[in-house]
mmCIF file of C-alpha atoms in Angstrom:
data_model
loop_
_atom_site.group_PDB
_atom_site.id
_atom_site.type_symbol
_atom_site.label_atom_id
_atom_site.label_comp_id
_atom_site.label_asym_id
_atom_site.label_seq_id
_atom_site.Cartn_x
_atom_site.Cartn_y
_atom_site.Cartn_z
ATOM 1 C CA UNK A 252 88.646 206.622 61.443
ATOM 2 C CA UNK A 253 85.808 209.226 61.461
ATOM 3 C CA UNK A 254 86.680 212.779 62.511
ATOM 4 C CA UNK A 255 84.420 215.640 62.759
ATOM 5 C CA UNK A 256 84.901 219.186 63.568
ATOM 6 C CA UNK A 257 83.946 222.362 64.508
ATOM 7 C CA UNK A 258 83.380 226.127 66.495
ATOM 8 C CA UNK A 259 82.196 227.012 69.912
ATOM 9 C CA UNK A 260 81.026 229.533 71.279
ATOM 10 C CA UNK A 261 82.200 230.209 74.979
ATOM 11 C CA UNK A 262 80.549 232.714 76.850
ATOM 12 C CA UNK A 263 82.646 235.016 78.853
ATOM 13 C CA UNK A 264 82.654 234.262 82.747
ATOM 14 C CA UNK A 265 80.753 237.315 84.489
ATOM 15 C CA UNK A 266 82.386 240.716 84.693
ATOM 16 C CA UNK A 267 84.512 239.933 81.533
ATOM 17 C CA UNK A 268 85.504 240.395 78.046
ATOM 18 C CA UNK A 269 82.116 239.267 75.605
ATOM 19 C CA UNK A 270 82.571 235.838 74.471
ATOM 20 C CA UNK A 271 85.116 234.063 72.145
ATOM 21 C CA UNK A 272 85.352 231.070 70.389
ATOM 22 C CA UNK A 273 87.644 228.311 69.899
ATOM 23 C CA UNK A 274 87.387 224.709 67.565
ATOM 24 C CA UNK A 275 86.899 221.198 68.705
ATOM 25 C CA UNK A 276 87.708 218.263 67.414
ATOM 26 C CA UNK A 277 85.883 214.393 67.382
ATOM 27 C CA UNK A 278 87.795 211.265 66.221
ATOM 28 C CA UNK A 279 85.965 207.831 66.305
ATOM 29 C CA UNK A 280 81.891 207.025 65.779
ATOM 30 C CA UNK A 281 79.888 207.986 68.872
ATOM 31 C CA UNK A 282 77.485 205.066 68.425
ATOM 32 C CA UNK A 283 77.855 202.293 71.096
ATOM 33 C CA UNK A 284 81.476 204.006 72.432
ATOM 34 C CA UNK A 285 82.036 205.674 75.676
ATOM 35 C CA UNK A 286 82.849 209.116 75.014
ATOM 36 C CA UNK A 287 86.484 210.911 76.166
ATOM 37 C CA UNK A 288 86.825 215.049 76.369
ATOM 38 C CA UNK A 289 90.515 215.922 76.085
ATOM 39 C CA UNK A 290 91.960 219.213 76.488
ATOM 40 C CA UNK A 291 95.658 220.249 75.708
ATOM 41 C CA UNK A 292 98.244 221.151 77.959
ATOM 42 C CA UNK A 293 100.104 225.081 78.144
ATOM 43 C CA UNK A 294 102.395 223.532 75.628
ATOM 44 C CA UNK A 295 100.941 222.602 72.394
ATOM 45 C CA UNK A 296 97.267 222.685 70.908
ATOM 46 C CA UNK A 297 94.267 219.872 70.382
ATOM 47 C CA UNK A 298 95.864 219.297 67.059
ATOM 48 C CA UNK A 299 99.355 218.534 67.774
ATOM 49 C CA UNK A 300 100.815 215.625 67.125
ATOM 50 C CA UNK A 301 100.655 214.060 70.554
ATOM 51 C CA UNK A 302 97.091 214.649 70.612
ATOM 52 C CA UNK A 303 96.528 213.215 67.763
ATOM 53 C CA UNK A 304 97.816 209.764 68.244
ATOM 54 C CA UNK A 305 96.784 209.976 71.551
ATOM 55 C CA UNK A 306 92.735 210.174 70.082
ATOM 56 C CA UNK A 307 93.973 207.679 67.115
ATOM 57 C CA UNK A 308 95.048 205.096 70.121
ATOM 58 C CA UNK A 309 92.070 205.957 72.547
ATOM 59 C CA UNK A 310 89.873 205.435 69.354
ATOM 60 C CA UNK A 311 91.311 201.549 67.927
ATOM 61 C CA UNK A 312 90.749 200.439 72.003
ATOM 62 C CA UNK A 313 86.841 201.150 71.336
ATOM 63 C CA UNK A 314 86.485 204.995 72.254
ATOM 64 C CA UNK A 315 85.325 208.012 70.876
ATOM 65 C CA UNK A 316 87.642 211.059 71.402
ATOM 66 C CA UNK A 317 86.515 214.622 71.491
ATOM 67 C CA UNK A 318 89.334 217.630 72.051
ATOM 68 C CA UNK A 319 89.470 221.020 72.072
ATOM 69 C CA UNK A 320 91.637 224.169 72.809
ATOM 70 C CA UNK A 321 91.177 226.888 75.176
ATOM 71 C CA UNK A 322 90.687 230.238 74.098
ATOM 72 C CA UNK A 323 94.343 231.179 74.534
ATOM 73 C CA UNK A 324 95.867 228.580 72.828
ATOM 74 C CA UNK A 325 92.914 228.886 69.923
ATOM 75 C CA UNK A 326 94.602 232.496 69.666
ATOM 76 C CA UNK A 327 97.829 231.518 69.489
ATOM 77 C CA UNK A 328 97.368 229.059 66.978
ATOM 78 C CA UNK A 329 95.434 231.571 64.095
ATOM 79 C CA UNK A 330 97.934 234.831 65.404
ATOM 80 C CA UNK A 331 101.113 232.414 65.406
ATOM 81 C CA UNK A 332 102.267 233.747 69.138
ATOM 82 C CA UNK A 333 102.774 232.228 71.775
ATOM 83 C CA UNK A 334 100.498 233.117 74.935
ATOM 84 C CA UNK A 335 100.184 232.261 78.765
ATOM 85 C CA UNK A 336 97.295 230.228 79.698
ATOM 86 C CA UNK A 337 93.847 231.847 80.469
ATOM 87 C CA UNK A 338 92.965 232.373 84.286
ATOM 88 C CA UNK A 339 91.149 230.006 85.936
ATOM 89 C CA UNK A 340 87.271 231.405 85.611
ATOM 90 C CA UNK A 341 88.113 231.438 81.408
ATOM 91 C CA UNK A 342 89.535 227.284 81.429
ATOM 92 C CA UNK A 343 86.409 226.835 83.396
ATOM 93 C CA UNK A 344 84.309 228.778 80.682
ATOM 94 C CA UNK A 345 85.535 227.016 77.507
ATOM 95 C CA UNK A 346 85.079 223.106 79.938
ATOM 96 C CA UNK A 347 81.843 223.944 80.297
ATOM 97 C CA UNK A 348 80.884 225.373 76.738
ATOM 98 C CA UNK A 349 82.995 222.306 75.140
ATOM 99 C CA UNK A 350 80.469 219.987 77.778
ATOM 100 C CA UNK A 351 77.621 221.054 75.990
ATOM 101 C CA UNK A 352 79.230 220.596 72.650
ATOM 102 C CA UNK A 353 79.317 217.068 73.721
ATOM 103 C CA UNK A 354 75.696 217.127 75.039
ATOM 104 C CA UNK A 355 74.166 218.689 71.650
ATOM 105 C CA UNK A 356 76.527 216.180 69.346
ATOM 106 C CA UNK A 357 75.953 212.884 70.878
#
């Protein structure tokens, strides 16, 4: 199975801290496959093991599978805390930067 990977940039919803960044994930070819974008929920990041298979099963029944993790759970994962989820204008923020991930990549 193909995976690729990378950083985002996700610009900081108005009146905010500057921008952050957070990593992505793509498992399956893009060519000739209808695309899914999966994020995590509070509980456990793009990468854990539930998300994983998840992608590996969505990807043998003929998709391609792109995840990511919000800011707040991209912190917790490279600090090694635990954190609460970001507020509603940030989740927002990161869907729409991961969107054009998607948009530049396929």
């Amino acid at each position: 199975m193909k995976r690729v990977h990378g950083e985002f940039t996700i610009p900081a919803p108005k009146g905010d801290k500057p921008a952050t960044s957070s990593t992505w994930l793509r498992d399956g070819a893009l060519t000739g496959r209808p695309l899914l974008v999966l994020a995590h929920g509070a509980g456990a990041p793009a990468s854990s093991d539930f998300m994983a298979r998840t992608a590996h099963e969505l990807v043998e029944r003929g998709l391609c599978v792109a995840r990511f993790d919000f800011p707040y759970m991209h912190r917790a994962v490279t600090e090694g805390k635990r954190r609460p989820p970001d507020g509603k204008a940030k989740l927002l923020a990161a869907w729409r930067a991961m969107l054009g991930v998607v948009d530049e990549t396929v």
